[in-house]
Short mmCIF file of C-alpha atoms (C1' of nucleotides) in Angstrom, two decimals:
data_model
loop_
_atom_site.label_atom_id
_atom_site.label_comp_id
_atom_site.label_asym_id
_atom_site.label_seq_id
_atom_site.Cartn_x
_atom_site.Cartn_y
_atom_site.Cartn_z
CA MET T 149 0.00 0.00 0.00
CA PRO T 150 3.00 2.21 0.13
CA PRO T 151 3.94 4.37 -2.74
CA ALA T 152 0.75 6.24 -3.22
CA PRO T 153 2.08 9.59 -4.29
CA GLY T 154 -0.11 12.43 -3.19
CA ASP T 155 -0.31 10.89 0.27
CA ARG T 156 2.93 12.63 0.99
CA GLU T 157 1.35 15.66 2.57
CA ALA T 158 -1.11 13.44 4.41
CA ARG T 159 1.79 11.47 5.86
CA ARG T 160 3.43 14.66 7.03
CA GLU T 161 0.17 15.48 8.72
CA ASP T 162 0.28 12.15 10.53
CA VAL T 163 3.77 12.96 11.73
CA SER T 164 2.54 16.37 12.82
CA GLU T 165 -0.16 14.75 14.89
CA ALA T 166 2.37 12.53 16.67
CA VAL T 167 4.68 15.48 17.28
CA TRP T 168 1.72 17.34 18.73
CA HIS T 169 0.98 14.54 21.20
CA VAL T 170 4.59 14.29 22.31
CA LEU T 171 4.84 18.05 22.75
CA ALA T 172 1.60 18.19 24.69
CA ASP T 173 2.86 15.88 27.35
CA LYS T 174 6.64 16.07 27.31
CA GLY T 175 7.20 19.59 26.02
CA PHE T 176 10.01 20.62 23.68
CA GLY T 177 12.54 19.29 26.14
CA GLY T 178 11.10 15.83 25.61
CA LEU T 179 10.67 16.07 21.86
CA THR T 180 12.88 13.36 20.39
CA LEU T 181 12.77 11.49 17.10
CA ARG T 182 12.42 8.16 18.84
CA ALA T 183 9.58 9.46 20.99
CA VAL T 184 7.71 10.61 17.90
CA ALA T 185 8.48 7.37 16.05
CA THR T 186 7.29 5.25 18.97
CA GLU T 187 4.18 7.40 19.33
CA MET T 188 3.13 6.51 15.79
CA GLY T 189 4.64 3.03 15.72
CA VAL T 190 7.16 3.61 12.96
CA SER T 191 10.92 3.80 12.66
CA THR T 192 13.05 6.91 12.96
CA GLY T 193 14.12 6.31 9.37
CA MET T 194 10.56 6.92 8.25
CA LEU T 195 10.60 10.32 9.96
CA MET T 196 13.76 11.28 8.14
CA HIS T 197 12.05 10.31 4.92
CA TYR T 198 9.57 13.12 5.41
CA PHE T 199 11.71 15.55 7.34
CA PRO T 200 15.39 15.79 6.41
CA ALA T 201 16.50 16.60 9.95
CA LYS T 202 15.17 17.23 13.40
CA ARG T 203 15.61 20.94 12.81
CA ALA T 204 13.07 20.69 10.02
CA LEU T 205 10.75 18.75 12.25
CA ILE T 206 10.99 21.38 14.99
CA ALA T 207 10.38 24.12 12.44
CA HIS T 208 7.38 22.20 11.18
CA ALA T 209 6.15 21.74 14.74
CA LEU T 210 6.31 25.49 15.29
CA ASP T 211 4.52 26.13 12.01
CA LEU T 212 1.91 23.63 13.06
CA LEU T 213 1.56 25.40 16.39
CA GLU T 214 1.04 28.71 14.65
CA LYS T 215 -1.34 27.19 12.11
CA ARG T 216 -3.44 25.45 14.73
CA THR T 217 -3.53 28.66 16.70
CA ALA T 218 -4.65 30.61 13.65
CA GLU T 219 -7.21 28.03 12.59
CA ARG T 220 -8.64 27.17 15.99
CA PRO T 221 -12.40 27.57 16.28
CA ARG T 222 -13.26 31.05 17.45
CA ARG T 223 -16.43 32.42 18.85
CA ALA T 224 -18.42 34.89 16.83
CA ARG T 225 -17.40 38.52 17.08
CA PRO T 226 -20.29 40.39 18.65
CA ALA T 227 -20.82 44.12 18.55
CA GLU T 228 -17.74 46.24 17.89
CA GLY T 229 -15.74 47.54 20.82
CA LEU T 230 -15.01 45.89 24.14
CA ALA T 231 -17.34 42.97 23.44
CA THR T 232 -15.10 41.95 20.55
CA VAL T 233 -11.99 42.40 22.67
CA ARG T 234 -13.60 40.12 25.23
CA ALA T 235 -14.31 37.48 22.58
CA MET T 236 -10.74 37.65 21.28
CA LEU T 237 -9.24 37.18 24.72
CA LEU T 238 -11.66 34.36 25.54
CA ASP T 239 -10.37 32.65 22.41
CA ILE T 240 -6.90 32.65 23.95
CA LEU T 241 -7.68 31.32 27.42
CA PRO T 242 -7.30 27.59 28.16
CA LEU T 243 -11.00 26.87 28.58
CA THR T 244 -11.06 23.54 26.73
CA ALA T 245 -8.63 20.62 26.56
CA ASP T 246 -7.46 21.68 23.09
CA ASP T 247 -6.85 25.22 24.25
CA THR T 248 -4.89 23.88 27.20
CA ALA T 249 -2.69 21.70 25.01
CA ARG T 250 -2.03 24.54 22.62
CA ASN T 251 -1.15 26.98 25.36
CA ARG T 252 0.99 24.39 27.08
CA ILE T 253 3.02 23.91 23.92
CA TRP T 254 3.37 27.66 23.46
CA VAL T 255 4.74 28.09 26.97
CA SER T 256 7.04 25.14 26.47
CA SER T 257 8.42 26.70 23.29
CA TRP T 258 9.58 29.76 25.19
CA ASP T 259 12.59 27.91 26.60
CA LEU T 260 13.72 27.16 23.07
CA ALA T 261 12.81 30.62 21.80
CA LEU T 262 14.69 32.48 24.52
CA ALA T 263 17.86 30.56 23.67
CA ASP T 264 17.62 31.08 19.91
CA ASP T 265 17.73 34.59 18.47
CA GLY T 266 15.72 33.72 15.40
CA LEU T 267 12.94 32.07 17.37
CA ALA T 268 13.00 34.91 19.86
CA THR T 269 12.33 37.55 17.21
CA ASP T 270 9.63 35.29 15.76
CA GLN T 271 7.96 35.26 19.14
CA ALA T 272 8.42 39.01 19.51
CA ASP T 273 6.80 39.52 16.11
CA ARG T 274 3.98 37.26 17.12
CA TYR T 275 3.32 39.46 20.14
CA THR T 276 3.50 42.57 17.99
CA ARG T 277 0.95 41.06 15.63
CA MET T 278 -1.27 40.07 18.53
CA ARG T 279 -1.27 43.61 19.85
CA SER T 280 -1.92 44.99 16.37
CA THR T 281 -4.92 42.74 15.99
CA LEU T 282 -6.34 43.88 19.29
CA ARG T 283 -5.65 47.59 18.91
CA PRO T 284 -8.30 48.58 16.35
CA HIS T 285 -11.00 47.11 18.52
CA LEU T 286 -9.73 49.04 21.50
CA GLU T 287 -9.80 52.17 19.36
CA ALA T 288 -13.35 51.35 18.40
CA ALA T 289 -14.21 50.86 22.05
CA ARG T 290 -12.74 54.25 22.81
CA GLY T 291 -14.74 55.76 19.98
CA LEU T 292 -17.86 54.21 21.45
CA GLY T 293 -17.14 55.73 24.81
CA GLU T 294 -16.45 52.33 26.38
CA LEU T 295 -12.96 53.49 27.25
CA PRO T 296 -11.76 56.85 28.51
CA ALA T 297 -10.83 59.28 25.75
CA ALA T 298 -7.29 59.48 27.10
CA ALA T 299 -6.74 55.74 26.76
CA ASP T 300 -3.74 54.62 24.67
CA PRO T 301 -4.93 51.68 22.52
CA GLU T 302 -1.44 50.31 21.82
CA GLN T 303 -0.55 50.27 25.50
CA LEU T 304 -3.93 48.83 26.41
CA ALA T 305 -3.38 46.06 23.88
CA ALA T 306 -0.08 45.20 25.52
CA THR T 307 -1.75 45.25 28.92
CA ALA T 308 -4.60 43.02 27.79
CA VAL T 309 -2.21 40.51 26.22
CA ALA T 310 -0.11 40.57 29.38
CA PHE T 311 -3.09 39.91 31.62
CA THR T 312 -4.34 37.11 29.39
CA HIS T 313 -1.07 35.27 29.00
CA GLY T 314 -0.29 35.68 32.68
CA LEU T 315 -3.62 34.07 33.44
CA VAL T 316 -2.84 31.31 30.95
CA VAL T 317 0.38 30.44 32.78
CA GLN T 318 -1.22 30.39 36.22
CA THR T 319 -4.03 28.24 34.88
CA LEU T 320 -1.70 25.73 33.24
CA PHE T 321 0.00 25.11 36.56
CA ASP T 322 -3.15 25.07 38.68
CA PRO T 323 -6.20 24.22 36.56
CA ALA T 324 -8.28 23.44 39.65
CA ARG T 325 -7.78 26.97 40.94
CA PHE T 326 -8.82 28.52 37.61
CA PRO T 327 -11.81 26.68 36.17
CA GLU T 328 -13.68 28.13 33.25
CA ASP T 329 -16.00 30.38 35.26
CA VAL T 330 -13.15 31.83 37.31
CA GLN T 331 -11.14 32.68 34.20
CA ILE T 332 -14.16 34.33 32.63
CA ALA T 333 -14.99 36.26 35.77
CA MET T 334 -11.41 37.49 35.99
CA LEU T 335 -11.44 38.58 32.37
CA ASP T 336 -14.75 40.38 32.76
CA ASP T 337 -13.59 42.18 35.89
CA PHE T 338 -10.36 43.10 34.15
CA LEU T 339 -12.23 44.56 31.19
CA ALA T 340 -14.65 46.35 33.50
CA SER T 341 -11.72 47.92 35.31
CA LEU T 342 -10.41 49.26 32.00
CA ALA T 343 -13.82 50.65 31.15
CA ARG T 344 -14.90 52.53 34.20
CA ARG T 345 -13.08 55.70 34.83
CA MET R 194 45.02 24.96 46.43
CA PRO R 195 43.24 21.78 47.31
CA PRO R 196 41.64 20.41 50.35
CA ALA R 197 40.62 23.34 52.42
CA PRO R 198 37.69 21.86 54.23
CA GLY R 199 35.04 24.36 55.11
CA ASP R 200 35.32 25.68 51.60
CA ARG R 201 32.87 23.01 50.66
CA GLU R 202 29.83 25.25 50.78
CA ALA R 203 31.78 28.02 49.08
CA ARG R 204 32.68 25.66 46.26
CA ARG R 205 29.05 24.71 45.82
CA GLU R 206 28.34 28.42 45.56
CA ASP R 207 30.89 28.69 42.77
CA VAL R 208 29.15 25.87 40.95
CA SER R 209 25.84 27.63 41.52
CA GLU R 210 27.23 30.74 39.89
CA ALA R 211 28.32 28.81 36.81
CA VAL R 212 24.96 27.06 36.60
CA TRP R 213 23.33 30.47 36.78
CA HIS R 214 25.33 31.79 33.85
CA VAL R 215 24.59 28.76 31.70
CA LEU R 216 20.88 28.94 32.51
CA ALA R 217 20.77 32.66 31.80
CA ASP R 218 21.91 32.22 28.27
CA LYS R 219 21.05 28.65 27.25
CA GLY R 220 18.05 27.95 29.45
CA PHE R 221 17.28 24.61 31.04
CA GLY R 222 17.35 22.98 27.63
CA GLY R 223 21.03 23.89 27.38
CA LEU R 224 21.98 23.02 30.95
CA THR R 225 24.58 20.27 30.68
CA LEU R 226 27.32 19.12 33.01
CA ARG R 227 30.01 19.85 30.46
CA ALA R 228 28.63 23.30 29.79
CA VAL R 229 28.81 24.10 33.50
CA ALA R 230 32.27 22.56 33.83
CA THR R 231 33.59 24.50 30.83
CA GLU R 232 31.99 27.68 32.15
CA MET R 233 34.05 27.45 35.32
CA GLY R 234 37.08 25.79 33.73
CA VAL R 235 36.97 22.52 35.67
CA SER R 236 36.18 18.90 34.92
CA THR R 237 32.83 17.18 35.10
CA GLY R 238 34.30 14.94 37.78
CA MET R 239 34.68 17.96 40.02
CA LEU R 240 30.97 18.72 39.65
CA MET R 241 30.05 15.19 40.66
CA HIS R 242 32.25 15.64 43.70
CA TYR R 243 29.89 18.32 44.96
CA PHE R 244 26.65 17.12 43.40
CA PRO R 245 26.09 13.38 43.21
CA ALA R 246 24.03 13.57 40.03
CA LYS R 247 22.61 16.03 37.55
CA ARG R 248 19.24 15.67 39.23
CA ALA R 249 20.77 17.11 42.38
CA LEU R 250 22.30 19.90 40.38
CA ILE R 251 18.98 20.78 38.77
CA ALA R 252 17.28 20.68 42.15
CA HIS R 253 19.99 22.96 43.49
CA ALA R 254 19.58 25.26 40.52
CA LEU R 255 15.88 25.57 41.25
CA ASP R 256 16.60 26.19 44.93
CA LEU R 257 19.10 28.82 43.90
CA LEU R 258 16.51 30.40 41.64
CA GLU R 259 14.03 30.53 44.47
CA LYS R 260 16.64 31.78 46.91
CA ARG R 261 17.89 34.52 44.61
CA THR R 262 14.31 35.52 43.97
CA ALA R 263 13.61 35.70 47.70
CA GLU R 264 16.83 37.52 48.50
CA ARG R 265 16.91 39.94 45.60
CA PRO R 266 17.19 43.59 46.59
CA ARG R 267 13.75 45.08 46.98
CA ARG R 268 12.66 48.65 47.13
CA ALA R 269 11.34 50.04 50.37
CA ARG R 270 7.68 49.44 51.09
CA PRO R 271 6.01 52.85 51.18
CA ALA R 272 2.64 53.61 52.71
CA GLU R 273 0.26 50.68 53.10
CA GLY R 274 -2.18 49.91 50.34
CA LEU R 275 -1.76 50.25 46.61
CA ALA R 276 1.61 51.95 46.92
CA THR R 277 3.00 48.77 48.49
CA VAL R 278 1.36 46.62 45.83
CA ARG R 279 3.05 48.80 43.25
CA ALA R 280 6.43 48.36 44.92
CA MET R 281 5.99 44.58 45.07
CA LEU R 282 5.11 44.32 41.41
CA LEU R 283 7.96 46.62 40.41
CA ASP R 284 10.25 44.21 42.25
CA ILE R 285 9.14 41.48 39.85
CA LEU R 286 9.49 43.28 36.52
CA PRO R 287 12.70 42.87 34.48
CA LEU R 288 13.94 46.43 34.96
CA THR R 289 17.61 45.59 35.50
CA ALA R 290 19.94 43.02 33.95
CA ASP R 291 19.74 40.84 37.06
CA ASP R 292 15.96 40.96 37.05
CA THR R 293 15.98 40.01 33.39
CA ALA R 294 18.25 37.02 33.94
CA ARG R 295 16.16 35.81 36.85
CA ASN R 296 12.89 36.12 34.96
CA ARG R 297 14.41 34.48 31.92
CA ILE R 298 15.41 31.49 33.99
CA TRP R 299 11.97 31.30 35.55
CA VAL R 300 10.28 31.24 32.17
CA SER R 301 12.77 28.68 30.94
CA SER R 302 11.97 26.44 33.91
CA TRP R 303 8.32 26.25 32.90
CA ASP R 304 9.10 23.77 30.12
CA LEU R 305 10.62 21.44 32.69
CA ALA R 306 7.92 22.14 35.24
CA LEU R 307 5.03 21.46 32.88
CA ALA R 308 6.48 18.04 32.05
CA ASP R 309 7.15 17.03 35.68
CA ASP R 310 4.27 16.70 38.12
CA GLY R 311 6.37 17.49 41.16
CA LEU R 312 7.86 20.62 39.65
CA ALA R 313 4.42 21.64 38.39
CA THR R 314 2.88 21.57 41.85
CA ASP R 315 5.93 23.43 43.18
CA GLN R 316 5.27 26.14 40.64
CA ALA R 317 1.56 26.15 41.46
CA ASP R 318 2.40 26.54 45.15
CA ARG R 319 4.75 29.35 44.29
CA TYR R 320 1.93 31.18 42.55
CA THR R 321 -0.38 30.52 45.49
CA ARG R 322 2.22 31.98 47.82
CA MET R 323 2.72 34.97 45.56
CA ARG R 324 -0.99 35.73 45.59
CA SER R 325 -1.12 35.24 49.35
CA THR R 326 1.68 37.74 49.82
CA LEU R 327 -0.11 40.29 47.68
CA ARG R 328 -3.60 39.82 49.07
CA PRO R 329 -3.26 41.52 52.49
CA HIS R 330 -2.01 44.66 50.84
CA LEU R 331 -4.95 44.65 48.46
CA GLU R 332 -7.21 44.23 51.47
CA ALA R 333 -5.49 47.16 53.11
CA ALA R 334 -5.96 49.18 49.94
CA ARG R 335 -9.64 48.34 49.96
CA GLY R 336 -9.83 49.37 53.62
CA LEU R 337 -8.22 52.67 52.71
CA GLY R 338 -10.78 53.26 50.00
CA GLU R 339 -8.19 52.88 47.25
CA LEU R 340 -10.19 50.01 45.83
CA PRO R 341 -13.95 49.59 45.53
CA ALA R 342 -15.59 47.99 48.54
CA ALA R 343 -16.84 45.14 46.34
CA ALA R 344 -13.34 44.19 45.21
CA ASP R 345 -12.23 40.59 45.80
CA PRO R 346 -8.63 40.73 47.06
CA GLU R 347 -7.81 37.11 46.18
CA GLN R 348 -9.01 37.53 42.62
CA LEU R 349 -7.30 40.88 42.31
CA ALA R 350 -4.06 39.27 43.46
CA ALA R 351 -4.36 36.67 40.72
CA THR R 352 -5.10 39.41 38.20
CA ALA R 353 -2.14 41.49 39.30
CA VAL R 354 0.21 38.52 39.13
CA ALA R 355 -1.17 37.64 35.70
CA PHE R 356 -0.64 41.14 34.36
CA THR R 357 2.86 41.32 35.77
CA HIS R 358 4.08 37.98 34.51
CA GLY R 359 2.46 38.53 31.14
CA LEU R 360 4.36 41.77 30.90
CA VAL R 361 7.53 39.97 31.94
CA VAL R 362 7.21 37.51 29.07
CA GLN R 363 6.53 40.17 26.46
CA THR R 364 9.48 42.18 27.75
CA LEU R 365 11.87 39.22 27.66
CA PHE R 366 11.14 38.70 23.98
CA ASP R 367 11.15 42.38 23.02
CA PRO R 368 13.15 44.44 25.50
CA ALA R 369 13.36 47.39 23.12
CA ARG R 370 9.59 47.66 23.01
CA PHE R 371 9.32 47.62 26.82
CA PRO R 372 12.04 49.77 28.36
CA GLU R 373 11.91 50.64 32.03
CA ASP R 374 9.65 53.68 31.70
CA VAL R 375 7.14 51.85 29.51
CA GLN R 376 6.88 48.97 31.97
CA ILE R 377 6.38 51.39 34.83
CA ALA R 378 3.80 53.41 32.95
CA MET R 379 1.90 50.24 32.11
CA LEU R 380 1.96 49.11 35.72
CA ASP R 381 0.79 52.48 36.97
CA ASP R 382 -2.04 52.62 34.47
CA PHE R 383 -3.01 49.08 35.36
CA LEU R 384 -3.15 49.94 39.05
CA ALA R 385 -5.05 53.13 38.32
CA SER R 386 -7.62 51.14 36.40
CA LEU R 387 -8.13 48.89 39.40
CA ALA R 388 -8.53 51.89 41.65
CA ARG R 389 -11.02 54.07 39.85
CA ARG R 390 -14.49 52.73 39.89
"C1'" DC X 233 0.55 -9.46 -21.37
"C1'" DC X 234 4.54 -10.25 -19.45
"C1'" DT X 235 8.95 -8.47 -18.22
"C1'" DT X 236 12.20 -5.22 -16.97
"C1'" DA X 237 13.45 -1.04 -14.99
"C1'" DC X 238 12.97 2.48 -11.77
"C1'" DG X 239 11.35 5.53 -8.09
"C1'" DT X 240 8.90 5.71 -3.70
"C1'" DA X 241 8.16 4.16 1.09
"C1'" DC X 242 9.84 2.22 4.73
"C1'" DC X 243 12.55 -0.90 8.21
"C1'" DG X 244 16.50 -2.29 10.83
"C1'" DA X 245 20.87 -1.62 12.05
"C1'" DA X 246 24.60 0.89 12.49
"C1'" DC X 247 27.31 5.25 12.81
"C1'" DG X 248 29.40 9.07 15.37
"C1'" DC X 249 28.56 12.18 18.86
"C1'" DT X 250 27.01 13.92 23.30
"C1'" DT X 251 25.03 12.92 27.46
"C1'" DG X 252 25.28 11.52 32.58
"C1'" DT X 253 27.98 8.60 35.35
"C1'" DT X 254 31.79 5.86 37.28
"C1'" DA X 255 36.50 4.26 38.17
"C1'" DC X 256 41.11 5.30 38.90
"C1'" DG X 257 45.04 8.02 39.55
"C1'" DT X 258 47.46 11.97 41.65
"C1'" DA X 259 48.48 16.02 44.42
"C1'" DC X 260 47.82 18.05 48.54
"C1'" DC X 261 47.18 19.01 53.64
"C1'" DC X 262 46.61 17.52 58.28
"C1'" DG S 65 49.45 7.90 55.80
"C1'" DG S 66 45.03 8.74 55.28
"C1'" DG S 67 41.39 11.51 53.82
"C1'" DT S 68 40.03 15.28 50.81
"C1'" DA S 69 39.95 17.45 46.22
"C1'" DC S 70 40.31 17.20 42.20
"C1'" DG S 71 41.75 15.67 36.79
"C1'" DT S 72 41.70 12.01 33.32
"C1'" DA S 73 39.66 8.68 31.02
"C1'" DA S 74 36.56 5.58 30.16
"C1'" DC S 75 31.73 3.84 30.37
"C1'" DA S 76 26.85 2.82 28.85
"C1'" DA S 77 22.87 5.02 27.23
"C1'" DG S 78 20.59 8.01 24.27
"C1'" DC S 79 20.74 11.24 20.73
"C1'" DG S 80 20.40 12.73 15.53
"C1'" DT S 81 21.72 10.89 11.36
"C1'" DT S 82 23.16 7.66 7.63
"C1'" DC S 83 23.01 3.55 5.02
"C1'" DG S 84 21.77 -0.80 2.82
"C1'" DG S 85 18.05 -3.61 1.85
"C1'" DT S 86 13.21 -4.92 0.94
"C1'" DA S 87 8.58 -4.39 -0.67
"C1'" DC S 88 5.62 -2.18 -3.55
"C1'" DG S 89 3.58 0.51 -7.49
"C1'" DT S 90 4.16 2.67 -11.86
"C1'" DA S 91 5.94 3.12 -16.52
"C1'" DA S 92 8.27 1.30 -20.65
"C1'" DG S 93 9.36 -2.16 -24.16
"C1'" DG S 94 8.85 -6.17 -26.71
#
DNA sequence: CCTTACGTACCGAACGCTTGTTACGTACCC
DNA sequence: GGGTACGTAACAAGCGTTCGGTACGTAAGG
C-alpha cells in the first residue's frame, strides 16, 4: 500500500499529529525522534524520509503550532468595541482541553525561543501582531465611549495581552484553581476595570 | 590549592554561579554538566564531587533560583495599600539586567515544570504563595478606600500577578519595546484602572 | 501481457557524537 | 598515611543521522 504519491502531505500530517501529542505531554525538552516514532509506531528512518533533519521537524512543529492557533475555532465577534476584545481574549484562554494543550506547547516553546535569536524575534513579532490585531477594537471601544478618551490603545493592547497570558500560565500550573467560570470572571472584571473611569 | 575543608559550601556556591550563567543564556534545555564545567574551567568529575548527580544539580539550581528571587534587593515598602502593591510588582518586573536574567530562567523552567508533576505543583504553590503575599495589601488598599468595597482581594491578586508575569514575558522577547519607563507606565495605568471605579 | 526497470516508502541496524555517570590516579594538607 | 579534592579517562545510554536492503507501485518495451 506504500507508494501512493499524493499521500505525501497526508503522511506529514500524521507525523505532525504525533509530534503534537509528544509536545503536549513532554514539552520541547522531551521532543525526540524516537519518541515521535514510537508514538506513531514507525521507525526513525521513516521520519527522516519526510523531514530531512530534526531541525526541520521542529520548524514544522512550530509552524503547526502557529497554524493550529490561527485556525482554531473562534467564537463569533459580537458588537464592535469591548465585546469583541472580550471574545478575542476568551479565544486565547485555556478553557477547553485543546486550548490547554495549545497553550501548554506555546509556553514550552519559550525555553527554546529564549535561547535562539531567530525564534526569539519570531515570538516578539507574534506578540507585535497580537497587539496589532487587538488595537483597532480598542480604538473602536474608545470611539464608542467604552474606554476613557485618554486611553492609549497600543498600551492597552499590551496590557490586555499581558493579563491574558499571565492568566494562561497560572491556569496551566493550577487548573483546579482557575476553572472556566473563574477565568471568565477574571477577564470580565479586568475589562470592566479598563472601562470605568 | 586543594583540600581546604570548610570551603565546601563556598565551592558549591561557585558551581551555583556557573549554573546560573549557563541557565541565563542557554536555558534549562542547554543546561549540561560539560557546559557548566567549561563555564568554570573545571572537569565534570569535580561537579560530581559536589553534586552526586545532575538531578541534584537541577534541584539545586531551582533552589538557587528561588533563593535569589527571595533575597533579591527590593525597594522600600512605602505607605500601606496600593503603593505597596506597586512596589511589590515593580520588584518582579525585568527592569535591571539581574531581574531580566532571573525572569528568563523562571520562564525557561516552565518547560521542565510542565512536564514534571512534582515541579508543576511546586510552581503552582509558588503562585499561590505569591498571591497570598499580595492579598493583604490589596485588602489594606480596599480598607483605605483605594479600591472599591466590592473588590475581591484574592481575585485581584491573581489578576495582578497575571498582568505582571504577562508583561515579563513580552518584555523578555522584546526588551526594546518595553524599556523601564514603559513597563512602569503600564503598571501604573493598570493599578489606576483597578482603583477608579 | 509479461517483463524489466525504476522511483517511492519504509525498516532495521549501524554510525558518530554527546550525554550523565563511574572508576582510577594523583596532588595536597593535616 | 590517610582523607580530601580534584583531573583524566573511560563507560553505557541516548541522541540525531546515515546507510543498505526490501517491498511495492508505476511506466516502458517487446
